[in-house]
mmCIF file of C-alpha atoms in Angstrom:
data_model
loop_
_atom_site.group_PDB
_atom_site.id
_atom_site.type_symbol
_atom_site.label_atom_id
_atom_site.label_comp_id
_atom_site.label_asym_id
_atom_site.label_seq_id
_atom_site.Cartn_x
_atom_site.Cartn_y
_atom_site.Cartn_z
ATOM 1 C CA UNK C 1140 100.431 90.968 77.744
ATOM 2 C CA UNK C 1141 99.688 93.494 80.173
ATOM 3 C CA UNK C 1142 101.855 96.095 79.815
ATOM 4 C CA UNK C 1143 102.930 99.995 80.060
ATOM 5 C CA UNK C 1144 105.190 101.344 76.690
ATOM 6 C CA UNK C 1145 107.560 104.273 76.856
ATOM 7 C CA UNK C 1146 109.400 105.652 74.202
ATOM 8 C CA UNK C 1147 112.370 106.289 73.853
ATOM 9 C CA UNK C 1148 114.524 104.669 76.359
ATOM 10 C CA UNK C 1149 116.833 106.564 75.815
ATOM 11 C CA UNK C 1150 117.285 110.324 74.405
ATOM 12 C CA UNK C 1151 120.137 112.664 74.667
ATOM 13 C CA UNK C 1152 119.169 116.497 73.468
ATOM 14 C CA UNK C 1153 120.423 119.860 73.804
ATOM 15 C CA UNK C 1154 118.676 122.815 75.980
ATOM 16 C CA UNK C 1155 116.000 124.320 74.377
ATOM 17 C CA UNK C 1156 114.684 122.052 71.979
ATOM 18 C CA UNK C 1157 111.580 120.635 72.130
ATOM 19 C CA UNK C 1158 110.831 117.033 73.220
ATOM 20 C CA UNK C 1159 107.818 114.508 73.804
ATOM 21 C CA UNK C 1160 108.246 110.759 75.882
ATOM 22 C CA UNK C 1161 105.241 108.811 74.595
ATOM 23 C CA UNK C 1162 103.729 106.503 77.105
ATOM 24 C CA UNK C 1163 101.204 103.988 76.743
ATOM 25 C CA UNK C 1164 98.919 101.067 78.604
ATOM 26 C CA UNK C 1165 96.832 98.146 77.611
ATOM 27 C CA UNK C 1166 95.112 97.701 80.507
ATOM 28 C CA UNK C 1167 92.146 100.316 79.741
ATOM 29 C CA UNK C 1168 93.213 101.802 82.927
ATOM 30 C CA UNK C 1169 91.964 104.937 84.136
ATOM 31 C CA UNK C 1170 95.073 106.364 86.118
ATOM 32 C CA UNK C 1171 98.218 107.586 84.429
ATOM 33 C CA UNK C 1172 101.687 109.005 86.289
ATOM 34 C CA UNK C 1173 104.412 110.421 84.954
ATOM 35 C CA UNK C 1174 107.668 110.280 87.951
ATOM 36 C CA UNK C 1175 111.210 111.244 87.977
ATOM 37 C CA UNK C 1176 113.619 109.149 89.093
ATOM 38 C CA UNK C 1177 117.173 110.804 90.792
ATOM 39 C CA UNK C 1178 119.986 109.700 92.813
ATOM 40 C CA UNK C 1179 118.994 110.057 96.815
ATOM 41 C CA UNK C 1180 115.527 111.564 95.746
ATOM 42 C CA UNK C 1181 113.632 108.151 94.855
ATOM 43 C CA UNK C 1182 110.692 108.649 92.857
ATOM 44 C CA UNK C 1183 109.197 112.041 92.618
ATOM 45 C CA UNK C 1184 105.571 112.677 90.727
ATOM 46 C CA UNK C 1185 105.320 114.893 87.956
ATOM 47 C CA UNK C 1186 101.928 115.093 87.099
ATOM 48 C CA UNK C 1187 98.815 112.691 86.372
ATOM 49 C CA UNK C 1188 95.796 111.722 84.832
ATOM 50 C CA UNK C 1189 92.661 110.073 86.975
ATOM 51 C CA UNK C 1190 90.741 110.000 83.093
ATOM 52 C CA UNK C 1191 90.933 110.998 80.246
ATOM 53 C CA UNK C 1192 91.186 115.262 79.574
ATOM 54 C CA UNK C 1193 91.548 115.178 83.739
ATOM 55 C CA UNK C 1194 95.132 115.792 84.486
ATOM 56 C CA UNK C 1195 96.853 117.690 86.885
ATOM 57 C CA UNK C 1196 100.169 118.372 89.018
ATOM 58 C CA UNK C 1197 102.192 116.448 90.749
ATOM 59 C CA UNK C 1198 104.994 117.496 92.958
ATOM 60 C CA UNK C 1199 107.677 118.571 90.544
ATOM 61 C CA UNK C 1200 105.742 119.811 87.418
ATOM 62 C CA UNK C 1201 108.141 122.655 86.422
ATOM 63 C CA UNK C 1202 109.204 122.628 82.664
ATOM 64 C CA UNK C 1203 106.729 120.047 82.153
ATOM 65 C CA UNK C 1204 103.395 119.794 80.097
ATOM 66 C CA UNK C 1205 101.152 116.282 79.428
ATOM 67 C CA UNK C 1206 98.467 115.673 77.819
ATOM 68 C CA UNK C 1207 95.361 112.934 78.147
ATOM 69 C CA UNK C 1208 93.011 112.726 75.087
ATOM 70 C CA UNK C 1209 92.995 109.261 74.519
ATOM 71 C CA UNK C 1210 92.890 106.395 77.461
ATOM 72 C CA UNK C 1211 95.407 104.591 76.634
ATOM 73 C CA UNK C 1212 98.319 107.072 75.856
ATOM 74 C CA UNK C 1213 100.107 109.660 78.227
ATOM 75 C CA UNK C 1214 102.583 111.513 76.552
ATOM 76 C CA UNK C 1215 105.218 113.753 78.778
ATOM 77 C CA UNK C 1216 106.086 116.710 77.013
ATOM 78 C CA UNK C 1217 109.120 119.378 77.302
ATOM 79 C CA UNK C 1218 108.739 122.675 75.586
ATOM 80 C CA UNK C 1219 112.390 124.022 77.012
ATOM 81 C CA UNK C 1220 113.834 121.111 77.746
ATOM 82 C CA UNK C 1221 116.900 122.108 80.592
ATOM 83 C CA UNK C 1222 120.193 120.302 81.861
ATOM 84 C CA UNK C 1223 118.164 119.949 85.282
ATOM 85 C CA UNK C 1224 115.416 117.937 83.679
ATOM 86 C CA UNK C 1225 118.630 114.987 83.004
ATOM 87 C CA UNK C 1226 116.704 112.023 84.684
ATOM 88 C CA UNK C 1227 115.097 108.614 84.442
ATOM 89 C CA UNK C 1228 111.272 109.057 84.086
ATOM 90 C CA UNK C 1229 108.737 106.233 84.388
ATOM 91 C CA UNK C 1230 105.459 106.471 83.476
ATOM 92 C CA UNK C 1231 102.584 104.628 85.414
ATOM 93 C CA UNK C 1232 99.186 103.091 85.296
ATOM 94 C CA UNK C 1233 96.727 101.355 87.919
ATOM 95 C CA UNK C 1234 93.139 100.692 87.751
ATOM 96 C CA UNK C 1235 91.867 103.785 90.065
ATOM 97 C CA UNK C 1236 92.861 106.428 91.632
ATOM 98 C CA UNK C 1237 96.486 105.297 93.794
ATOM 99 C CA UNK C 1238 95.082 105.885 97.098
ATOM 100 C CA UNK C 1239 93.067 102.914 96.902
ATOM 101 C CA UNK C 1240 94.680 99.111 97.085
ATOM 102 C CA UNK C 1241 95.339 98.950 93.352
ATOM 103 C CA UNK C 1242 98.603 97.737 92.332
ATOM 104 C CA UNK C 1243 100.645 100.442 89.722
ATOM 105 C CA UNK C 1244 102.279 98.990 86.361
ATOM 106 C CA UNK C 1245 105.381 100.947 85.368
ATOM 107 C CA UNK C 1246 107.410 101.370 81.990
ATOM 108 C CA UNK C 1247 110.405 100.486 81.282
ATOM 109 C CA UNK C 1248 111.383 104.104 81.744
ATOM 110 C CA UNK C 1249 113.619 106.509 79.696
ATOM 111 C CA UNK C 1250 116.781 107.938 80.468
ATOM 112 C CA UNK C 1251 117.105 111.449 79.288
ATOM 113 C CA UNK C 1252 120.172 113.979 79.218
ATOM 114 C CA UNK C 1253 119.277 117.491 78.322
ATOM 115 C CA UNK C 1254 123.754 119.034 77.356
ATOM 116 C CA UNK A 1415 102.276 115.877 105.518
ATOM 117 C CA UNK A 1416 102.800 112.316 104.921
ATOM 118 C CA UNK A 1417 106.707 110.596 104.223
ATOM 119 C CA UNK A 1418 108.510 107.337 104.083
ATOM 120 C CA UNK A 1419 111.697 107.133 105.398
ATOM 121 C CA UNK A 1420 113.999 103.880 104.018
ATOM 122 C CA UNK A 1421 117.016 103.399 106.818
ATOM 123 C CA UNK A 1422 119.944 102.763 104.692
ATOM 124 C CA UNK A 1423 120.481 103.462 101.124
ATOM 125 C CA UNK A 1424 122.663 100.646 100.405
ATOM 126 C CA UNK A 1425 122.614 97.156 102.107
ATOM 127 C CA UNK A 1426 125.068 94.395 101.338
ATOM 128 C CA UNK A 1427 124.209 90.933 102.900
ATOM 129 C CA UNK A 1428 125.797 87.355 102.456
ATOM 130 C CA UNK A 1429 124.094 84.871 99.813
ATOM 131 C CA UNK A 1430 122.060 82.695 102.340
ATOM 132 C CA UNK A 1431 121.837 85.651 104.965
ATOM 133 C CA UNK A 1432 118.328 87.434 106.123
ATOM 134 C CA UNK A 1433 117.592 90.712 104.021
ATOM 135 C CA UNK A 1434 116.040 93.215 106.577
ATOM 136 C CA UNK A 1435 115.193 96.333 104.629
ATOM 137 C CA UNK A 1436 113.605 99.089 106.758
ATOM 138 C CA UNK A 1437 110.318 101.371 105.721
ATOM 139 C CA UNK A 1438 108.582 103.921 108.279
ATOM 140 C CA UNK A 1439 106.140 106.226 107.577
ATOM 141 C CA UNK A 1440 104.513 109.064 108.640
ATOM 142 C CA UNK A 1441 101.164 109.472 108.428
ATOM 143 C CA UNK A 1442 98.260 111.003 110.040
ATOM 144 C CA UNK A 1443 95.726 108.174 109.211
ATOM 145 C CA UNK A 1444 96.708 104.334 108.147
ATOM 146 C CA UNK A 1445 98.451 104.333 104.896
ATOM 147 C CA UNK A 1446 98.157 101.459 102.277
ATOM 148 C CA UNK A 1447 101.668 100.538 101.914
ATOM 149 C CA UNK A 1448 103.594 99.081 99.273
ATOM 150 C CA UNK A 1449 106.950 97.712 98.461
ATOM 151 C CA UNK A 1450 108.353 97.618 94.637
ATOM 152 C CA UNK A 1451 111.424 96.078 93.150
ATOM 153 C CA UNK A 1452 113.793 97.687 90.483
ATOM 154 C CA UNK A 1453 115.990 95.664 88.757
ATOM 155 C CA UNK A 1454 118.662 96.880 86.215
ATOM 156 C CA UNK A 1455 117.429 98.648 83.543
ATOM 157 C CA UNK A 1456 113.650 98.316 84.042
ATOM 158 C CA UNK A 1457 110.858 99.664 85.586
ATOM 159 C CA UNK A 1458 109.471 98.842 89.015
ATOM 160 C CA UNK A 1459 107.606 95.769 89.636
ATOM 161 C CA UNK A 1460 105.213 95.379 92.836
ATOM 162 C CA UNK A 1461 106.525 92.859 95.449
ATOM 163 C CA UNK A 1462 104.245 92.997 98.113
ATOM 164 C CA UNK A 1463 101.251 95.600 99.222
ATOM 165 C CA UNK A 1464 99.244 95.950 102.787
ATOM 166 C CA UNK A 1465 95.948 97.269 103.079
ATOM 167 C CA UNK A 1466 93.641 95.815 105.279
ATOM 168 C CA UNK A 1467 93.592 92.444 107.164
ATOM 169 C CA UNK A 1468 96.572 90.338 108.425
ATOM 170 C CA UNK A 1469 99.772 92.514 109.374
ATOM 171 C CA UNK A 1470 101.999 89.821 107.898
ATOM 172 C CA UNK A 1471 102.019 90.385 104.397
ATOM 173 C CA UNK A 1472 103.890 87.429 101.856
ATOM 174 C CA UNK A 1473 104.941 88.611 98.423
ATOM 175 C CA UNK A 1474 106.900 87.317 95.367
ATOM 176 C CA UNK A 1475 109.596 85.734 95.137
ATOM 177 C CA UNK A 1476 109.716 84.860 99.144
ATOM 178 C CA UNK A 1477 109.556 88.458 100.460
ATOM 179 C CA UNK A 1478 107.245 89.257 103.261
ATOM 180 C CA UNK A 1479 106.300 92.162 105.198
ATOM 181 C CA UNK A 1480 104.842 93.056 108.536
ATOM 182 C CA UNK A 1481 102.946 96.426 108.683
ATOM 183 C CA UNK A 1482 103.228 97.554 112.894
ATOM 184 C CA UNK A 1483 101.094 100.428 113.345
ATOM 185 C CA UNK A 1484 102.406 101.351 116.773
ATOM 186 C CA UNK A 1485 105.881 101.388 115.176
ATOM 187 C CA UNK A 1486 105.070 103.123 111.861
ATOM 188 C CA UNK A 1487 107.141 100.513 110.248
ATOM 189 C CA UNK A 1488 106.423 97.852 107.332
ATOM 190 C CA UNK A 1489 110.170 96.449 107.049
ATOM 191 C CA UNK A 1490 111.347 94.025 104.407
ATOM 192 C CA UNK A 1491 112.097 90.441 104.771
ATOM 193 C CA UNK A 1492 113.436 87.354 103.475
ATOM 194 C CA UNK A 1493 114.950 84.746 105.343
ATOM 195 C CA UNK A 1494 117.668 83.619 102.804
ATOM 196 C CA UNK A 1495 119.176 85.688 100.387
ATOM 197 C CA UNK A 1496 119.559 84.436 96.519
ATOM 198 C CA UNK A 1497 122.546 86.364 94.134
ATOM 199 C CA UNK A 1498 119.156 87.112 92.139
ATOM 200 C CA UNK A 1499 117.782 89.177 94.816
ATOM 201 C CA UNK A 1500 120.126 92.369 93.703
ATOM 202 C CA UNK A 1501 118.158 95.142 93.115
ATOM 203 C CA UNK A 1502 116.790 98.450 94.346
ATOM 204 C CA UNK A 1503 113.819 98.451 96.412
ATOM 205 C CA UNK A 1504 111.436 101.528 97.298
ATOM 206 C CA UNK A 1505 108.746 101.477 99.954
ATOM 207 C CA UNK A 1506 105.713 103.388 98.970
ATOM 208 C CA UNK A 1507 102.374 104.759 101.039
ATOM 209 C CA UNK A 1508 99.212 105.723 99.735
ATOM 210 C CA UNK A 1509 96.537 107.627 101.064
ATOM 211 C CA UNK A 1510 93.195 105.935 102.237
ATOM 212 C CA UNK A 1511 90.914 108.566 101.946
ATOM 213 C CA UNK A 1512 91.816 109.254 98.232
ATOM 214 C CA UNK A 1513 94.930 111.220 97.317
ATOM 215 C CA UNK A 1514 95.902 110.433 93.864
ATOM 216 C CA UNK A 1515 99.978 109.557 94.478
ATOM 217 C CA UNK A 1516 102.083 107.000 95.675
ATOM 218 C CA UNK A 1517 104.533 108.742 98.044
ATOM 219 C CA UNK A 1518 107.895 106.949 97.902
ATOM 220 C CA UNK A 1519 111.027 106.199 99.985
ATOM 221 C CA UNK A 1520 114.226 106.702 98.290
ATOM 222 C CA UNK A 1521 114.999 103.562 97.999
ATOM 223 C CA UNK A 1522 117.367 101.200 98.873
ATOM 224 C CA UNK A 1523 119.984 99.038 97.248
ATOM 225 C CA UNK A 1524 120.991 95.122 97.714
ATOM 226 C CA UNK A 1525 123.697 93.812 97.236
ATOM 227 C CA UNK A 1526 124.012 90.271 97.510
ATOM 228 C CA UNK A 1527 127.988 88.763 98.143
ATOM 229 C CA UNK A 1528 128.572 85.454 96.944
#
């Protein structure tokens, strides 16, 4: 089955200590996302892959690091992890680059809350 | 600088009533445009996408979608509402000449009243 795999679902932590949300696709895609989700904000992008050691930033990449050395895994990483960064993230995968017709497969996402 | 706008961030309709969910964009060329479903606890799910062709788009579960260029809009539609149709839903645009994001709308949530 086709599919995108976060882990964990869910994490609670305290400020400061390191944390990494693994994320990984099946579908030998070349395109991986990482997004926050927030109340009244939607879906904001945090940074992303168009291959593999290609990555760069999205629109809210503060406090954030990823890495891309294999295809199939995207993991979301958070040296300093802060209250602010509480939030549902979903990681993402299409075919190409999003900007052509391609449809994007989402995780189940992973709700995290940094006390 | 490209946005979607979603009218209404909540939208409660009768079981058997039309769902109109609105989606207008800005955008400086013609977007590919997109509309996703979240249901509880998961991720999103695509219901529907425009990119070239016939404005009248059909999607799952008996959505459809009309992209108007003149009016910047690609609203939401189905003509009966089912209790199963609860969820939030998030317009997205994309870039034709190859930007690497979705932009999206900040959604909007159903509510479906017996």
């Amino acid at each position: 089955e086709a599919q995108v795999t976060q882990n964990p679902r869910y994490l609670i932590t305290v400020t400061g200590k390191k944390l990494t949300v693994t994320c990984s696709q099946n579908m030998n895609h070349e395109y991986m996302s990482w997004y926050r989700q927030d109340p009244g904000l939607g879906l904001r992008q945090i940074y992303y892959s168009m291959n593999v050691e290609v990555t760069d930033k999205g629109d809210v990449p503060e406090g954030y690091k990823v890495s891309r050395k294999e295809k199939r895994n995207f993991p979301l990483i958070l040296e300093s992890p802060s209250p602010n960064q509480t939030s549902l993230y979903f990681c993402a995968s299409c075919l190409g680059g999003i900007g052509m017709n391609t449809e994007a497969f989402f995780g189940q996402g992973t709700r995290l809350t940094v006390v | 600088a490209q946005s979607v706008t979603q009218l209404g961030s909540h939208v409660s309709v009768s079981e058997g009533a039309l769902v109109l969910l609105r989606c207008n964009y800005s955008s400086s060329v013609p977007p590919y445009l997109f509309w996703y479903v979240q249901y509880p606890n998961q991720g999103l799910q695509l219901l529907l996408k425009y990119t070239t062709g016939a404005t009248l788009v059909k999607g799952i579960n008996g959505f459809e979608a009309e992209f108007k260029k003149s009016e910047t809009s690609f609203h939401l539609t189905k003509p009966s509402a089912h209790m199963s149709d609860a969820a939030e839903y998030f317009c997205a645009v994309s870039l034709t000449s190859g930007t690497y994001k979705y932009i999206f709308g900040t959604g909007t949530r159903l509510k479906v009243l017996a």
